Coordinates of C-alpha atoms in Angstrom, one line a residue:
Chain A
X647 CA 13.6 -5.4 -9.4
X648 CA 9.8 -4.7 -9.1
X649 CA 10.0 -0.9 -9.4
X650 CA 6.9 1.2 -9.9
X651 CA 7.0 4.8 -10.8
X652 CA 4.5 7.6 -10.7
X653 CA 4.3 10.9 -12.4
X654 CA 4.0 13.6 -11.4
X655 CA 5.2 13.3 -7.8
X656 CA 3.2 16.3 -6.8
X657 CA 0.7 18.6 -8.6
X658 CA -1.2 21.8 -7.7
X659 CA -4.2 22.7 -9.8
X660 CA -7.1 25.0 -9.8
X661 CA -10.6 23.9 -8.9
X662 CA -12.5 22.6 -11.9
X663 CA -9.5 21.4 -13.9
X664 CA -8.5 17.8 -14.6
X665 CA -5.3 16.1 -13.5
X666 CA -3.8 12.9 -15.0
X667 CA -1.5 10.7 -12.9
X668 CA 0.6 8.0 -14.5
X669 CA 1.7 4.7 -13.0
X670 CA 4.3 2.6 -14.7
X671 CA 5.9 -0.7 -13.8
X672 CA 9.5 -0.3 -14.9
X673 CA 10.9 -3.7 -14.9
X674 CA 8.0 -6.1 -15.0
X675 CA 4.6 -6.5 -16.6
X676 CA 1.4 -6.3 -14.7
X677 CA -2.1 -7.2 -15.8
X678 CA -3.5 -5.6 -12.7
X679 CA -2.7 -2.3 -11.1
X680 CA -4.4 -0.7 -8.1
X681 CA -5.1 2.8 -7.2
X682 CA -5.2 4.0 -3.6
X683 CA -5.9 7.2 -1.8
X684 CA -4.4 8.1 1.5
X685 CA -5.3 11.0 3.9
X686 CA -2.9 12.2 6.5
X687 CA -2.1 9.7 9.2
X688 CA -4.6 7.2 7.8
X689 CA -4.2 3.9 6.0
X690 CA -4.5 3.2 2.3
X691 CA -8.0 3.3 0.8
X692 CA -8.4 1.2 -2.3
X693 CA -10.2 3.2 -5.0
X694 CA -10.2 0.9 -8.0
X695 CA -8.6 -2.1 -9.6
X696 CA -7.3 -1.5 -13.0
X697 CA -7.1 -4.4 -15.5
X698 CA -5.2 -4.2 -18.8
X699 CA -7.5 -4.1 -21.7
X700 CA -10.7 -3.9 -19.7
X701 CA -12.7 -1.6 -17.5
X702 CA -11.6 -0.8 -14.1
X703 CA -13.4 -2.2 -11.0
X704 CA -14.3 0.6 -8.6
X705 CA -14.8 0.3 -4.9
X706 CA -18.1 1.3 -3.4
X707 CA -18.4 5.0 -3.0
X708 CA -15.8 5.9 -5.6
X709 CA -17.2 7.9 -8.5
X710 CA -16.3 6.3 -11.8
X711 CA -17.0 9.5 -13.8
X712 CA -14.8 11.5 -11.5
X713 CA -11.8 9.1 -11.3
X714 CA -11.2 7.9 -14.8
X715 CA -8.8 4.9 -15.0
X716 CA -7.2 3.7 -18.2
X717 CA -4.9 0.7 -18.3
X718 CA -3.5 1.0 -21.8
X719 CA -0.7 -1.6 -21.6
X720 CA 0.9 -4.1 -19.3
X721 CA 3.2 -1.4 -17.9
X722 CA 1.0 1.7 -17.7
X723 CA -2.1 2.8 -15.9
X724 CA -3.4 6.3 -15.6
X725 CA -5.8 7.9 -13.2
X726 CA -7.5 11.1 -14.3
X727 CA -9.2 13.2 -11.6
X728 CA -11.8 15.2 -13.5
X729 CA -13.2 18.5 -12.5
X730 CA -11.0 18.4 -9.4
X731 CA -12.2 20.1 -6.2
X732 CA -10.4 20.9 -2.9
X733 CA -11.9 17.8 -1.3
X734 CA -10.0 15.7 -3.9
X735 CA -6.7 16.9 -2.4
X736 CA -5.0 13.8 -1.2
X737 CA -2.0 11.4 -1.7
X738 CA -2.7 9.0 -4.5
X739 CA -0.7 5.8 -4.7
X740 CA -0.7 3.1 -7.3
X741 CA 0.6 -0.5 -7.0
X742 CA 1.2 -3.3 -9.4
X743 CA 1.4 -7.1 -9.1
X744 CA 3.9 -8.9 -11.4
X745 CA 2.4 -10.9 -14.2
X746 CA 4.3 -14.0 -13.3
X747 CA 2.7 -14.3 -9.8
X748 CA -0.1 -16.9 -9.5
X749 CA -2.6 -14.3 -8.4
X750 CA -2.7 -10.6 -9.2
X751 CA -3.9 -10.0 -5.7
X752 CA -0.7 -11.3 -4.1
X753 CA 2.4 -9.3 -3.7
X754 CA 2.0 -5.7 -4.7
X755 CA 4.7 -3.2 -5.3
X756 CA 3.8 0.4 -4.7
X757 CA 4.7 3.6 -6.5
X758 CA 6.1 6.6 -4.6
X759 CA 2.8 8.4 -4.7
X760 CA 1.4 11.7 -6.1
X761 CA 0.5 14.6 -3.8
X762 CA -2.5 16.4 -5.4
X763 CA -3.5 19.8 -4.0
X764 CA -6.6 21.5 -5.5
X765 CA -6.9 25.2 -4.8
Chain B
X300 CA -15.9 -9.5 6.1
X301 CA -12.1 -9.7 6.1
X302 CA -10.5 -7.5 8.7
X303 CA -6.9 -6.5 9.7
X304 CA -6.2 -4.8 13.0
X305 CA -2.8 -3.5 14.0
X306 CA -1.6 -2.6 17.4
X307 CA -0.4 -0.4 18.9
X308 CA -1.4 2.6 16.8
X309 CA 1.8 4.3 17.8
X310 CA 5.0 3.1 19.4
X311 CA 7.9 5.1 20.8
X312 CA 11.2 3.2 21.5
X313 CA 14.6 4.2 22.6
X314 CA 17.4 3.2 20.2
X315 CA 18.3 -0.4 21.0
X316 CA 15.0 -1.2 22.7
X317 CA 13.6 -4.3 21.0
X318 CA 9.8 -4.6 20.6
X319 CA 7.0 -6.2 18.5
X320 CA 4.2 -4.9 16.4
X321 CA 1.0 -6.9 16.2
X322 CA -1.3 -7.6 13.2
X323 CA -4.5 -9.6 13.9
X324 CA -6.4 -10.7 11.0
X325 CA -9.8 -12.2 10.3
X326 CA -9.6 -13.5 6.7
X327 CA -11.3 -16.6 5.3
X328 CA -8.7 -18.7 3.6
X329 CA -5.6 -16.6 4.0
X330 CA -3.5 -16.6 0.9
X331 CA -0.8 -14.2 2.1
X332 CA 0.0 -11.8 4.9
X333 CA 2.1 -8.8 3.9
X334 CA 4.2 -6.3 5.7
X335 CA 5.1 -2.9 4.3
X336 CA 7.1 0.1 5.6
X337 CA 5.9 3.6 4.7
X338 CA 7.9 6.7 5.2
X339 CA 6.1 10.1 5.3
X340 CA 5.1 11.3 1.8
X341 CA 6.2 8.1 0.2
X342 CA 4.6 4.9 -1.1
X343 CA 4.7 1.7 0.9
X344 CA 7.9 -0.3 0.6
X345 CA 7.5 -4.1 0.5
X346 CA 9.1 -6.0 3.4
X347 CA 7.8 -9.5 3.7
X348 CA 5.1 -12.0 2.5
X349 CA 4.1 -14.9 4.8
X350 CA 1.9 -17.6 3.5
X351 CA 1.4 -20.2 6.3
X352 CA 1.3 -20.4 10.0
X353 CA 4.7 -21.0 11.5
X354 CA 6.5 -19.2 8.7
X355 CA 9.2 -16.7 9.6
X356 CA 11.2 -14.2 7.5
X357 CA 14.0 -11.9 8.4
X358 CA 15.6 -8.8 7.0
X359 CA 18.3 -6.9 8.9
X360 CA 16.7 -6.0 12.3
X361 CA 13.2 -7.1 11.3
X362 CA 11.6 -10.5 11.7
X363 CA 8.1 -11.3 10.7
X364 CA 6.2 -14.3 12.1
X365 CA 2.8 -15.7 11.4
X366 CA 0.2 -17.7 13.3
X367 CA -3.3 -18.7 12.4
X368 CA -4.7 -15.5 13.8
X369 CA -2.0 -12.9 13.8
X370 CA 1.4 -11.8 12.6
X371 CA 4.2 -10.1 14.5
X372 CA 6.9 -7.8 13.3
X373 CA 9.8 -8.0 15.7
X374 CA 12.3 -5.2 15.7
X375 CA 15.6 -6.0 17.3
X376 CA 17.8 -3.2 18.6
X377 CA 16.1 -0.6 16.5
X378 CA 17.8 2.5 15.1
X379 CA 16.3 5.9 14.4
X380 CA 16.3 5.1 10.7
X381 CA 13.7 2.4 11.5
X382 CA 11.2 5.1 12.3
X383 CA 8.3 4.8 9.9
X384 CA 4.7 3.5 9.7
X385 CA 4.5 -0.2 9.3
X386 CA 1.5 -1.6 7.4
X387 CA 0.1 -5.1 7.5
X388 CA -2.2 -6.4 4.8
X389 CA -3.9 -9.7 4.2
X390 CA -5.2 -11.4 1.1
X391 CA -7.7 -14.2 0.7
X392 CA -7.3 -15.1 -2.9
X393 CA -8.7 -13.1 -5.8
X394 CA -9.6 -10.1 -3.8
X395 CA -7.8 -6.9 -3.1
X396 CA -5.5 -6.6 -0.1
X397 CA -7.1 -5.6 3.1
X398 CA -4.8 -3.2 5.0
X399 CA -4.6 -2.4 8.7
X400 CA -4.3 1.2 9.8
X401 CA -0.6 0.8 10.5
X402 CA 1.7 1.3 13.5
X403 CA 3.7 4.6 13.6
X404 CA 7.1 3.7 15.0
X405 CA 9.4 6.3 16.4
X406 CA 12.9 5.3 17.5
X407 CA 14.6 7.9 19.6
X408 CA 18.4 8.2 19.7

């Protein structure tokens, strides 16, 4: 149980294009999903907290207009990197916390990640 | 400000050589301490949650323990397949998890 999927697993795009990454909780519902970014040999950096039916909460320094987050249902959140540039190349990982847990900020289950390369 | 510090940054063990990874935390009102394993190019895999000092949890060759200031991940007789980065994270309630930078473990056959 508690499986989270991401699609695509990797993507290569040209500079200036937009890329959408999907995060799905497969066997549970989640009111809250999280989006992280990870550079090589570094830890996870939280980008934003995605809440179903409301606007995402972005961490300081993360551009809202560049990283668009939509949490359309209790099992799906999407991250769109708009007008991507080479510096946006990174490993993007989502996580979700099951609805039945007391707090959405407790146990999180992570997706397998999406490797984005912007040429 | 909540902080999580992991040590060592990297650890190299011979197969069968037991050791411990450390996670020190400064969190006001700890609600949970989490351990994850991350393989290269993959998302973190959930291992354990610890909620209160004195709590211990085991899974195969791994045992996690918690005190009021730190947590240890003990690895008994490790195998090469235990090689990975181990991440520790803490939570103080309705705030996002605070992650440490991880310990890169290499187990040599």
